[in-house]
PDB file of C-alpha atoms in Angstrom:
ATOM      1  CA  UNK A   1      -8.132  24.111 -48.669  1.00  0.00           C
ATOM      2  CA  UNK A   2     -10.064  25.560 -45.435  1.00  0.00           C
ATOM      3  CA  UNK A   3     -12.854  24.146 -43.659  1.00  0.00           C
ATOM      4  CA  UNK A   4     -14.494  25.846 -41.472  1.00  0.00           C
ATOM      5  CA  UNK A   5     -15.427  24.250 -37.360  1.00  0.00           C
ATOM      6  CA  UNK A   6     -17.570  26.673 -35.099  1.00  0.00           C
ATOM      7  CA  UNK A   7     -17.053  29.194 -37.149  1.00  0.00           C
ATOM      8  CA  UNK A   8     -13.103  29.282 -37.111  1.00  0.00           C
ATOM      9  CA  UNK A   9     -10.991  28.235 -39.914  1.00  0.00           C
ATOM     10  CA  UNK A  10      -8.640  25.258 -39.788  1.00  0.00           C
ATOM     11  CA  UNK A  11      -6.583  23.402 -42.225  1.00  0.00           C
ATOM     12  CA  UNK A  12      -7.182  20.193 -43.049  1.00  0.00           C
ATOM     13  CA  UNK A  13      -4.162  17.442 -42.011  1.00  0.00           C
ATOM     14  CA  UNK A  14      -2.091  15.662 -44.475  1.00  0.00           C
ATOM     15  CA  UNK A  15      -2.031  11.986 -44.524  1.00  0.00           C
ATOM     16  CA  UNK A  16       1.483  12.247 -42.838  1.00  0.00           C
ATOM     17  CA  UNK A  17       0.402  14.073 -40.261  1.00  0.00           C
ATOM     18  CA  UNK A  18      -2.437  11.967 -39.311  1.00  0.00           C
ATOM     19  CA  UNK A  19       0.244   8.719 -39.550  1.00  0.00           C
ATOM     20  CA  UNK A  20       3.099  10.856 -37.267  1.00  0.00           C
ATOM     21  CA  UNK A  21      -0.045  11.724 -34.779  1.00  0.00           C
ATOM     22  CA  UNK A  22      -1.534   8.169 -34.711  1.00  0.00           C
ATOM     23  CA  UNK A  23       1.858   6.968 -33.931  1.00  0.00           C
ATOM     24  CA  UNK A  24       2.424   9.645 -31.302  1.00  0.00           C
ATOM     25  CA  UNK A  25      -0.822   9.109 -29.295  1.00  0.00           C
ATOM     26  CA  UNK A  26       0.105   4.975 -28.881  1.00  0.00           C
ATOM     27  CA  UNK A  27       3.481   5.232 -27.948  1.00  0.00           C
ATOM     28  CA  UNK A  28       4.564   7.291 -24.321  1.00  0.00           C
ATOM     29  CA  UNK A  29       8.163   8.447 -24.374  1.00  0.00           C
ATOM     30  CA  UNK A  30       8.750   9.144 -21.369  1.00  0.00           C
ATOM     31  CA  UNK A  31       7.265   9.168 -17.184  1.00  0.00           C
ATOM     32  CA  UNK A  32       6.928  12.443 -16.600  1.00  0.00           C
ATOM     33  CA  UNK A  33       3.962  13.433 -15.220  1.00  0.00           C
ATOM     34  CA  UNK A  34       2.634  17.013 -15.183  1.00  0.00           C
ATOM     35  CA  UNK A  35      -0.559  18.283 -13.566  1.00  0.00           C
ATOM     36  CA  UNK A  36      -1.782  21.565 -15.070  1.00  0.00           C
ATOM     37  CA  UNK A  37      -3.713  23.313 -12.634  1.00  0.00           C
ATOM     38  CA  UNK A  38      -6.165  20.610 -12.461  1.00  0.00           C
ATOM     39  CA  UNK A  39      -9.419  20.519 -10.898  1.00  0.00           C
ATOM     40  CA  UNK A  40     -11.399  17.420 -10.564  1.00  0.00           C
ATOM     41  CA  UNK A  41     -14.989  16.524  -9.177  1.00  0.00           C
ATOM     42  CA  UNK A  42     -16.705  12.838  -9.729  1.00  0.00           C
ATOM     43  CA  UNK A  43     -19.967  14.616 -10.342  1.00  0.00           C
ATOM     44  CA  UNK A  44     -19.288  17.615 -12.742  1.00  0.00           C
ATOM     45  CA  UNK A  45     -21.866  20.556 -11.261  1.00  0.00           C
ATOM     46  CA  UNK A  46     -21.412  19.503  -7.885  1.00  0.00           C
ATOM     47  CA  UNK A  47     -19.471  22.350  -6.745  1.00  0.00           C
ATOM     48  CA  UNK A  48     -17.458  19.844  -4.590  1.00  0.00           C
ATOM     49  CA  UNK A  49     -13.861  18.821  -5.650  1.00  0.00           C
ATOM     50  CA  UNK A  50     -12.078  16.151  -5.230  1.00  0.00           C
ATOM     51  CA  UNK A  51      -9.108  17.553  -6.467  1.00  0.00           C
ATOM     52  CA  UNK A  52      -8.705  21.023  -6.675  1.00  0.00           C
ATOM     53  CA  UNK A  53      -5.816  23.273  -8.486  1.00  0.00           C
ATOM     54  CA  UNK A  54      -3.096  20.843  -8.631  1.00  0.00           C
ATOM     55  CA  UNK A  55      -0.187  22.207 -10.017  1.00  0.00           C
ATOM     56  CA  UNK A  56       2.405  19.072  -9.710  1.00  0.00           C
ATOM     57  CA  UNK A  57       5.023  18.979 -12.058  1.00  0.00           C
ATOM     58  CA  UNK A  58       6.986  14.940 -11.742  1.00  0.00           C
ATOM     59  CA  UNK A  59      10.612  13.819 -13.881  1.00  0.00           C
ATOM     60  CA  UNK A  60      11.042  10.954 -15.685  1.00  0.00           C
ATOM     61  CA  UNK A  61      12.089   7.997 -13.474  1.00  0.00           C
ATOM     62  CA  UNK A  62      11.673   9.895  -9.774  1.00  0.00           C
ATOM     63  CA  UNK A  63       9.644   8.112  -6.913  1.00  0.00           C
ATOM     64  CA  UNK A  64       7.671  10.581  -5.340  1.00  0.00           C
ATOM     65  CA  UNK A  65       5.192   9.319  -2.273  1.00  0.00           C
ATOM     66  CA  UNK A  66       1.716  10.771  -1.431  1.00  0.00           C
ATOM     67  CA  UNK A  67      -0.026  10.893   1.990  1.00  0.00           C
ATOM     68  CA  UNK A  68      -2.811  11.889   3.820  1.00  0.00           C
ATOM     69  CA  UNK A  69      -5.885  11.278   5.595  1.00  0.00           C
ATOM     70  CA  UNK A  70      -8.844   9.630   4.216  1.00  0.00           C
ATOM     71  CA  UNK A  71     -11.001  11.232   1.329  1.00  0.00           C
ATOM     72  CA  UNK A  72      -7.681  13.816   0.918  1.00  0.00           C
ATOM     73  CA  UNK A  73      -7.867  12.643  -2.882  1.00  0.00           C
ATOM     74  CA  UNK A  74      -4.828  10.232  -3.339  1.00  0.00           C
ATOM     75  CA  UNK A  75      -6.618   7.578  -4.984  1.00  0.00           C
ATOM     76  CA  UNK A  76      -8.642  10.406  -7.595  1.00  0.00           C
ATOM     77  CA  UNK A  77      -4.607  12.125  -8.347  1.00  0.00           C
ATOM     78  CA  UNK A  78      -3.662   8.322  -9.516  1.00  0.00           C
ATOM     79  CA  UNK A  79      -7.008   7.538 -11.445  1.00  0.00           C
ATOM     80  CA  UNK A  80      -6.728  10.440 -13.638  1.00  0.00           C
ATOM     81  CA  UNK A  81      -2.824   9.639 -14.733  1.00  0.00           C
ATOM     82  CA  UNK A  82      -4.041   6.438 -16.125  1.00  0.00           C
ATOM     83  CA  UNK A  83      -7.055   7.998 -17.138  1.00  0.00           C
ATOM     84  CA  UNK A  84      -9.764   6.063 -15.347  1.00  0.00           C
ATOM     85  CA  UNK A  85     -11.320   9.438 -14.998  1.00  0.00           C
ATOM     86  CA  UNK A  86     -10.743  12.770 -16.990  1.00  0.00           C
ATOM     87  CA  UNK A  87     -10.137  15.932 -15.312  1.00  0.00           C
ATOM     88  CA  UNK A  88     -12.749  19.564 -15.361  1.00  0.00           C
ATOM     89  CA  UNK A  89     -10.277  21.641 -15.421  1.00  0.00           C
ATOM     90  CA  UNK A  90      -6.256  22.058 -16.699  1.00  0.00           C
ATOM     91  CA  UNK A  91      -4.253  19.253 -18.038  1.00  0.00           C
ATOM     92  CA  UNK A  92      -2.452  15.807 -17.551  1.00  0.00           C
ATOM     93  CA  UNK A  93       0.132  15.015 -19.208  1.00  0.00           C
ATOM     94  CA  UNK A  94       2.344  12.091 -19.154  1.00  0.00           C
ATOM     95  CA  UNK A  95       5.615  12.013 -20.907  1.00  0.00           C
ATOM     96  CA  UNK A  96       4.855  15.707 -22.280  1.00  0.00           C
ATOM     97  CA  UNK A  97       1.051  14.751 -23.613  1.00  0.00           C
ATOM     98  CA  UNK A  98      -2.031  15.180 -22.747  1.00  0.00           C
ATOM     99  CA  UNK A  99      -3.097  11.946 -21.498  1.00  0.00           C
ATOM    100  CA  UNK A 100      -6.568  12.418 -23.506  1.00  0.00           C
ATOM    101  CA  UNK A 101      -4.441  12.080 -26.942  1.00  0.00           C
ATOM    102  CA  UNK A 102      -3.216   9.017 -25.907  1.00  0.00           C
ATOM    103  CA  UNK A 103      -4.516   5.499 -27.252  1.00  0.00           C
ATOM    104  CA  UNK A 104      -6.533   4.393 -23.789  1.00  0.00           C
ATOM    105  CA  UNK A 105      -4.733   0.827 -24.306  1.00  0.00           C
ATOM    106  CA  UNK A 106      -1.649   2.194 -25.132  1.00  0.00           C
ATOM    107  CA  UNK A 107      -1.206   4.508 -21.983  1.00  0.00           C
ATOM    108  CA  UNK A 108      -2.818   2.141 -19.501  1.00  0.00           C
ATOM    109  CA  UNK A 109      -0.214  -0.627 -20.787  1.00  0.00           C
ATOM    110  CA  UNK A 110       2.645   2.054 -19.410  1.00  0.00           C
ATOM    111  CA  UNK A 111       1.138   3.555 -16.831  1.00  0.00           C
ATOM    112  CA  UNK A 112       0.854   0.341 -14.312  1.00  0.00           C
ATOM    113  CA  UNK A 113      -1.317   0.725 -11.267  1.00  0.00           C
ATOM    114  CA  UNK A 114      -0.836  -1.735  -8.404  1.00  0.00           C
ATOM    115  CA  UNK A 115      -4.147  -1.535  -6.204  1.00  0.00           C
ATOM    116  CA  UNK A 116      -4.470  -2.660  -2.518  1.00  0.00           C
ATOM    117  CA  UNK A 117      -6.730  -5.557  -3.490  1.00  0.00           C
ATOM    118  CA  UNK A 118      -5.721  -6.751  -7.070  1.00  0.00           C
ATOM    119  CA  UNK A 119      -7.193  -9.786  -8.578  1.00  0.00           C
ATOM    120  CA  UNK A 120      -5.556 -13.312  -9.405  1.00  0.00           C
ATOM    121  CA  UNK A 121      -7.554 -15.937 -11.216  1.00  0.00           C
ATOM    122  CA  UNK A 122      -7.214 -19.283 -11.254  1.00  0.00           C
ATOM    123  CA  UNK A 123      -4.503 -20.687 -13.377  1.00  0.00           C
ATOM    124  CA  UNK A 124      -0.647 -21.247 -12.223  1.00  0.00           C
ATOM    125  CA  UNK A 125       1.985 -18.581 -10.910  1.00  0.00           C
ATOM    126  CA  UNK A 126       3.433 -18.565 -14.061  1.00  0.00           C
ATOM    127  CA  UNK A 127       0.165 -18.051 -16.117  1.00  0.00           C
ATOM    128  CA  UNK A 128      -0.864 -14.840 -13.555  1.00  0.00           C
ATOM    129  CA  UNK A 129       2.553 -13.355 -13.768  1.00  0.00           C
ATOM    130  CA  UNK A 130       2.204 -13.097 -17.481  1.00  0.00           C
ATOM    131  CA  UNK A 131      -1.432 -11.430 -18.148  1.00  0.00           C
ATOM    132  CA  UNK A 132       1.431  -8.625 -17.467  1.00  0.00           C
ATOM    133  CA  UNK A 133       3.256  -9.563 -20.463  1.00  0.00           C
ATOM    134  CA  UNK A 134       2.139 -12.949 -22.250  1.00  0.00           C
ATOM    135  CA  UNK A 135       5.294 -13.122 -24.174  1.00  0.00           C
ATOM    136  CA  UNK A 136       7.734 -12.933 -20.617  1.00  0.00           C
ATOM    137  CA  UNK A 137       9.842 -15.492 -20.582  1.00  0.00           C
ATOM    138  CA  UNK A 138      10.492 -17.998 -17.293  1.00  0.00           C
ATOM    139  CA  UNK A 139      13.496 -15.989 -16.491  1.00  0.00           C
ATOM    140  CA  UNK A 140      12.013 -12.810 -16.875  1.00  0.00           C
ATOM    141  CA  UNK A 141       8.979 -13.842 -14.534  1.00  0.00           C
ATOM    142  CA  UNK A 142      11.885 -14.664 -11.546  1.00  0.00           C
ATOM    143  CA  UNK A 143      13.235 -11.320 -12.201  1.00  0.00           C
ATOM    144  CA  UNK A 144      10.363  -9.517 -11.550  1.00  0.00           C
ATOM    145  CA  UNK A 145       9.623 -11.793  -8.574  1.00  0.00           C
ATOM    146  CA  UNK A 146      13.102 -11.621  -7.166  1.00  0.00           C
ATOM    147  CA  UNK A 147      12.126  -7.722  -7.477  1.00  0.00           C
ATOM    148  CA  UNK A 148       8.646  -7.912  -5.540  1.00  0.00           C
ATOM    149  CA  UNK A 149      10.209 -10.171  -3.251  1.00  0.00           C
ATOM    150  CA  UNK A 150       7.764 -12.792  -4.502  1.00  0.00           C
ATOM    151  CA  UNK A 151      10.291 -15.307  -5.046  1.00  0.00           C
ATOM    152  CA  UNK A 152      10.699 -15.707  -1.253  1.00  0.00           C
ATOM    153  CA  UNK A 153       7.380 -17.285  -1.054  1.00  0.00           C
ATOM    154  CA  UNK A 154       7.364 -19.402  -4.898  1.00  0.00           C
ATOM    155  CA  UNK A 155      10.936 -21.013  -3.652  1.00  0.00           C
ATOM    156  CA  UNK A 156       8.972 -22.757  -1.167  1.00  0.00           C
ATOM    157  CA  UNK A 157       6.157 -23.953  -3.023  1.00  0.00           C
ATOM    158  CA  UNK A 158       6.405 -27.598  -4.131  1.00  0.00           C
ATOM    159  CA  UNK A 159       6.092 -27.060  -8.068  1.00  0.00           C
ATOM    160  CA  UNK A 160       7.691 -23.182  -7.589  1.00  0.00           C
ATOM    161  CA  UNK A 161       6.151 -21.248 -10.490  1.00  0.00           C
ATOM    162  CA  UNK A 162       3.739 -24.178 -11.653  1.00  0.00           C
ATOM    163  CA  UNK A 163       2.035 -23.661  -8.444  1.00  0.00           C
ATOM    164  CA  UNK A 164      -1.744 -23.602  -9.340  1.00  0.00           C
ATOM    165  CA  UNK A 165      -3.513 -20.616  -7.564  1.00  0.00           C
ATOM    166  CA  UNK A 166      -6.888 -20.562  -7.049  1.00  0.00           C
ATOM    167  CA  UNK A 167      -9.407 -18.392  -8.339  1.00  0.00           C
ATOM    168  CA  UNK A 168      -9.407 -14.705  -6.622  1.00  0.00           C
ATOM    169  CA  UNK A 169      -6.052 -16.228  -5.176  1.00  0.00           C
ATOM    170  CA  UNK A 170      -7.935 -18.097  -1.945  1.00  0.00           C
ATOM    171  CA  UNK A 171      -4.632 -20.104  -1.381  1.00  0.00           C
ATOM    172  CA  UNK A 172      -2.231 -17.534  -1.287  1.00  0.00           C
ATOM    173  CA  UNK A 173      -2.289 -15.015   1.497  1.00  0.00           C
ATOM    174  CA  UNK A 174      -2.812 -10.721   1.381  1.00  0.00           C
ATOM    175  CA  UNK A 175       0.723 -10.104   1.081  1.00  0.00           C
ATOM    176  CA  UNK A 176       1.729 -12.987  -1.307  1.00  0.00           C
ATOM    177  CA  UNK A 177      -1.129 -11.837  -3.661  1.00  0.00           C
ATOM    178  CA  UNK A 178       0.229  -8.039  -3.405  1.00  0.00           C
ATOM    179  CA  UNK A 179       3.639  -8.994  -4.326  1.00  0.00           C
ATOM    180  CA  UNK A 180       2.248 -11.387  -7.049  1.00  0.00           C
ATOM    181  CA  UNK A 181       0.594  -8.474  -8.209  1.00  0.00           C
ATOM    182  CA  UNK A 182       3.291  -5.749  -8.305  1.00  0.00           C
ATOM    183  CA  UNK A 183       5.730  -8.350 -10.071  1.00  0.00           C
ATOM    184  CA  UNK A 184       2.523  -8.803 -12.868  1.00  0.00           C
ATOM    185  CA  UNK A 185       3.041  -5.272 -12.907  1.00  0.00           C
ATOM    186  CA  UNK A 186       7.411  -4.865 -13.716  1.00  0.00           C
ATOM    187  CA  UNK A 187       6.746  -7.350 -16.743  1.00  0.00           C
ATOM    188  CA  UNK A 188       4.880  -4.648 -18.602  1.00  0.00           C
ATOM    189  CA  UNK A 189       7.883  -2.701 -17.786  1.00  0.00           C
ATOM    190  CA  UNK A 190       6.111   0.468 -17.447  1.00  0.00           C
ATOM    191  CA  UNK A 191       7.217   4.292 -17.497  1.00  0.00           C
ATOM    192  CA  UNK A 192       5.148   5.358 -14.627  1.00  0.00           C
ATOM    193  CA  UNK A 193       4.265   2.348 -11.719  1.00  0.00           C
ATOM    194  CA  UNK A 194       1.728   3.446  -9.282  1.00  0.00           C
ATOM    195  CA  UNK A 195       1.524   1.166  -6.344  1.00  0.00           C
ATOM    196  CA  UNK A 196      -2.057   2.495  -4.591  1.00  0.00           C
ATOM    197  CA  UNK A 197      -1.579   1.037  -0.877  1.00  0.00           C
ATOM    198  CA  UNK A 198      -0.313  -2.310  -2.560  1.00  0.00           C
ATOM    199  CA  UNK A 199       2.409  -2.812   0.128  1.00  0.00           C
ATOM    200  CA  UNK A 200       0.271  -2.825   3.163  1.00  0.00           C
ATOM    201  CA  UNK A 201      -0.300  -6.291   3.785  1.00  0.00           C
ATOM    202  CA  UNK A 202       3.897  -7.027   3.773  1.00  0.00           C
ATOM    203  CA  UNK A 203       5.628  -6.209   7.058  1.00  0.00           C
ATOM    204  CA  UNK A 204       7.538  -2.986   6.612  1.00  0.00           C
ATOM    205  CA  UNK A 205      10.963  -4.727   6.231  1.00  0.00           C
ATOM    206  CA  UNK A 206       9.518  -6.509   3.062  1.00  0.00           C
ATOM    207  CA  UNK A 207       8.246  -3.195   1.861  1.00  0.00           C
ATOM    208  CA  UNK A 208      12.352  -1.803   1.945  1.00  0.00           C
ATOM    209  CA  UNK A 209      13.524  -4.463   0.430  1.00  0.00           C
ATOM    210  CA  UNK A 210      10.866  -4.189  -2.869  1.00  0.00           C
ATOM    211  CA  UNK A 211      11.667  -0.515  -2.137  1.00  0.00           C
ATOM    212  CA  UNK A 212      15.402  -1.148  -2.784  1.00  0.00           C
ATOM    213  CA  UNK A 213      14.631  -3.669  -5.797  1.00  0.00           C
ATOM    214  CA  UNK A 214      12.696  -0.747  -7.570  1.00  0.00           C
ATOM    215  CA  UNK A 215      15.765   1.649  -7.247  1.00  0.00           C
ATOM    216  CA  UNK A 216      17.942  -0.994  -8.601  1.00  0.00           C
ATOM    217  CA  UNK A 217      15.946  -2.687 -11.411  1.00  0.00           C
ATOM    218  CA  UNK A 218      13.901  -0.250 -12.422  1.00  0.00           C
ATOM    219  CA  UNK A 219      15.727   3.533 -12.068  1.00  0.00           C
ATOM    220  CA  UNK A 220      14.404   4.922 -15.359  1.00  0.00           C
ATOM    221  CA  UNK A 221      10.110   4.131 -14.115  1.00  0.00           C
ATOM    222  CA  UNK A 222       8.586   6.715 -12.458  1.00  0.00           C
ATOM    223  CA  UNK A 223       7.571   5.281  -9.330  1.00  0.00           C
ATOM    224  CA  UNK A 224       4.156   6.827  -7.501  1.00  0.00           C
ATOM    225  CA  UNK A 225       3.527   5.211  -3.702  1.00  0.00           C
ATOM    226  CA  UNK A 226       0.424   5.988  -1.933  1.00  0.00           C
ATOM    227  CA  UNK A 227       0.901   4.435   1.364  1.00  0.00           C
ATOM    228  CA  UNK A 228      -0.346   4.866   5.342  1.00  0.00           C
ATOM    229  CA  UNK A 229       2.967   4.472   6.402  1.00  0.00           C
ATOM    230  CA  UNK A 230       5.756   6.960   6.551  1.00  0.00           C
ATOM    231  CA  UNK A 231       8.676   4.327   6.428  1.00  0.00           C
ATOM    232  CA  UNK A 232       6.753   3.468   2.971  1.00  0.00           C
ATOM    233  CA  UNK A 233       7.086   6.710   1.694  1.00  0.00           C
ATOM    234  CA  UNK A 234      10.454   8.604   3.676  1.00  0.00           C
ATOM    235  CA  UNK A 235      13.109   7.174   1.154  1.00  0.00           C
ATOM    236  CA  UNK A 236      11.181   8.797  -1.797  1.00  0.00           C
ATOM    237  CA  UNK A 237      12.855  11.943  -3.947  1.00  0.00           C
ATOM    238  CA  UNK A 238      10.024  14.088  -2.752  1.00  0.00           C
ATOM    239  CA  UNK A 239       6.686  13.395  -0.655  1.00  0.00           C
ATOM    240  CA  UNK A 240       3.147  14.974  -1.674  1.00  0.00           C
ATOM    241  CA  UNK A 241       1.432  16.036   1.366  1.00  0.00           C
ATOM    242  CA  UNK A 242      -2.865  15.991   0.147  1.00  0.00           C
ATOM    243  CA  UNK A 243      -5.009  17.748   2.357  1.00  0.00           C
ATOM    244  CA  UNK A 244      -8.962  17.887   1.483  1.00  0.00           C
ATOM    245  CA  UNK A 245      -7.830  17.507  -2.240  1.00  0.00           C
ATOM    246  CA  UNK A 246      -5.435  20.267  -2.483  1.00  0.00           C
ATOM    247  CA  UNK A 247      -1.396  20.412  -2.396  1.00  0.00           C
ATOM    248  CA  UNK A 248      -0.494  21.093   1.677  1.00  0.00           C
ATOM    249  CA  UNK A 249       3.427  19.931   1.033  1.00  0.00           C
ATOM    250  CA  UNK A 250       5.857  18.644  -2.010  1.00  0.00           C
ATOM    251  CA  UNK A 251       9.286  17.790  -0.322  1.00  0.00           C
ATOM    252  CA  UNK A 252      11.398  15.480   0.890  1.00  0.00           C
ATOM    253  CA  UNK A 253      11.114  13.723   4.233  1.00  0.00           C
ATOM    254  CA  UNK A 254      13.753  15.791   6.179  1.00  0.00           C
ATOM    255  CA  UNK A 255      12.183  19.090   5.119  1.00  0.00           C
ATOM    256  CA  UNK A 256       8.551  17.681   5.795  1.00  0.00           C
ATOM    257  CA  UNK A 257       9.720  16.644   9.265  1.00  0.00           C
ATOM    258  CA  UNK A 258      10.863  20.281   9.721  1.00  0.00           C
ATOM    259  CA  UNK A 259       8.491  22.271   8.587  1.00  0.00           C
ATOM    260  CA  UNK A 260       4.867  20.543   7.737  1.00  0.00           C
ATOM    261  CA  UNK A 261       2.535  20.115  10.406  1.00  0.00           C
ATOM    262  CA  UNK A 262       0.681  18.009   9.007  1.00  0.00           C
ATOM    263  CA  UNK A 263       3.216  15.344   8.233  1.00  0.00           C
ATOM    264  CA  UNK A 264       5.017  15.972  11.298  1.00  0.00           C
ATOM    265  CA  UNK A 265       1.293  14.881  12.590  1.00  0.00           C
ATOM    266  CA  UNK A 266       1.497  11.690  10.670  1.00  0.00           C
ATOM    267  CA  UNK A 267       5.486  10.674  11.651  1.00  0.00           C
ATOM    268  CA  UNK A 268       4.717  11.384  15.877  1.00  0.00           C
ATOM    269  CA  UNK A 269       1.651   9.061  15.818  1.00  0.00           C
ATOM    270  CA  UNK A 270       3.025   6.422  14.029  1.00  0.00           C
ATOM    271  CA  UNK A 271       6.629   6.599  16.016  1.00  0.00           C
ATOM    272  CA  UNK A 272       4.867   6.382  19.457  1.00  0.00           C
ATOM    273  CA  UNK A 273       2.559   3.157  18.064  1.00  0.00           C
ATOM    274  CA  UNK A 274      -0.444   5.109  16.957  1.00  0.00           C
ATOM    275  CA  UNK A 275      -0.461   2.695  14.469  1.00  0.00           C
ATOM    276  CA  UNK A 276      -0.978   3.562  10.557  1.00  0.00           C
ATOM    277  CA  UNK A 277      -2.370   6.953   9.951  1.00  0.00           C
ATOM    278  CA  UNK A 278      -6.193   6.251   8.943  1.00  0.00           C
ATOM    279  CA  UNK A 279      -6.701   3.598  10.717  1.00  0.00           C
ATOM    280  CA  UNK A 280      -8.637   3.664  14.085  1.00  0.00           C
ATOM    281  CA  UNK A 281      -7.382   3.082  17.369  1.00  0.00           C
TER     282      UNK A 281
END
């Protein structure tokens, strides 16, 4: 039988279909990530983009950095993969679907997103580590901590994982609560991690070693790094260069430092102790 929507026929869907699409849209197969051409603005109308044609096309399990200066639209590229926001224009798709025909739960639970100031609440180690995954076992928790390089820090605690934390994590400092964080994160054991600026309270030797962890534990998740620092970012596949919300660069580091100005910008500042890039002098 035909029905008829806006004045164009359609046919209506079979019970299977509806079951086999259901069980699509709440399960992702895969971390690729594609932009479509995408165009994004946080007030539709405006005629100011955030984002604006972002063709960007990501494989399963690659780590790919981004960089740039402030307001350049890192943060607003990361939102809309986990859908926080929904682009005006083009597509995202993650794992070869639109991330709108997803189950919001269902993506969100594997794409993980590792801000610069994630929350703890009061409760032990142990019982933080697993809002990631309440069914992680002990051993499972270490893992992911041995990966974050949180286990450093537990080790020395006098009851170790049954060391209470207060709420908003007051008795931990920035950099214990990021790692905390990012190994909350592995125990969902996500296709796509996005770490937004979540290293940046660890000293940069810290940051390699979770760096090397990920490639080690974790080689099939897609692994997105927004970060100030180029030593974050210069062992990725391929870098994304943003500039004023549009694609400058998409290489690697050796081909940036050749060619890009802008990144080349970036790398000479930082190298002769200009500090992070954003951040005044």
């Amino acid at each position: 039988m035909k029905l008829r929507a806006q004045g164009r026929p359609f046919l209506t869907e079979s019970p299977q279909n509806r079951r086999q699409q259901t069980q699509l849209r709440r399960t992702v197969a895969a971390g690729s990530i594609d932009f479509n051409h995408v165009n994004f603005s946080y007030k539709q109308g405006s005629g100011k983009n955030a984002l604006s044609d972002i063709d960007l096309h990501i494989k399963s399990g690659e780590t790919i950095g981004v960089i740039g200066g402030t307001g350049c639209g890192k943060s607003s590229l990361v939102n809309l993969i986990c859908r926080l926001y929904d682009v005006d224009q083009g597509s995202v798709c993650v794992g070869g679907v639109d991330v709108r025909k997803y189950d919001t739960e269902a993506l969100r639970n594997q794409v993980s997103v590792v801000l610069q100031k994630n929350t703890l609440f009061s409760g032990t180690i142990l019982d933080n580590l697993r809002w990631g995954n309440p069914d992680a076992t002990e051993e499972e928790c270490a893992r992911a901590c041995r990966a974050a390089c949180a286990d450093e820090f537990i080790d020395r605690m006098p009851e170790g994982y049954r060391t209470r934390i207060e709420r908003g994590g007051s008795n931990v400092s920035g950099g214990q609560k990021q790692r905390l964080c990012i190994a909350r994160a592995l125990l969902k054991k996500p296709k796509v991690l996005i770490l937004d600026d979540s290293t940046s309270a660890v000293d940069t030797a810290t940051d390699a070693k979770i760096r090397r962890a990920f490639a080690e534990e974790i080689p099939g998740t897609t692994k997105i790094i927004i970060a100030q620092r180029v030593s974050s970012v210069e062992s990725a596949d391929r870098i994304l260069v943003l500039e004023e919300g549009r694609i400058n660069a998409f290489d690697t580091h050796e081909n940036l430092l050749k060619n890009n100005a802008i990144y080349q910008e970036i790398y000479t500042s930082q190298m002769e102790g200009g500090g992070d890039f954003d951040q005044p002098a």
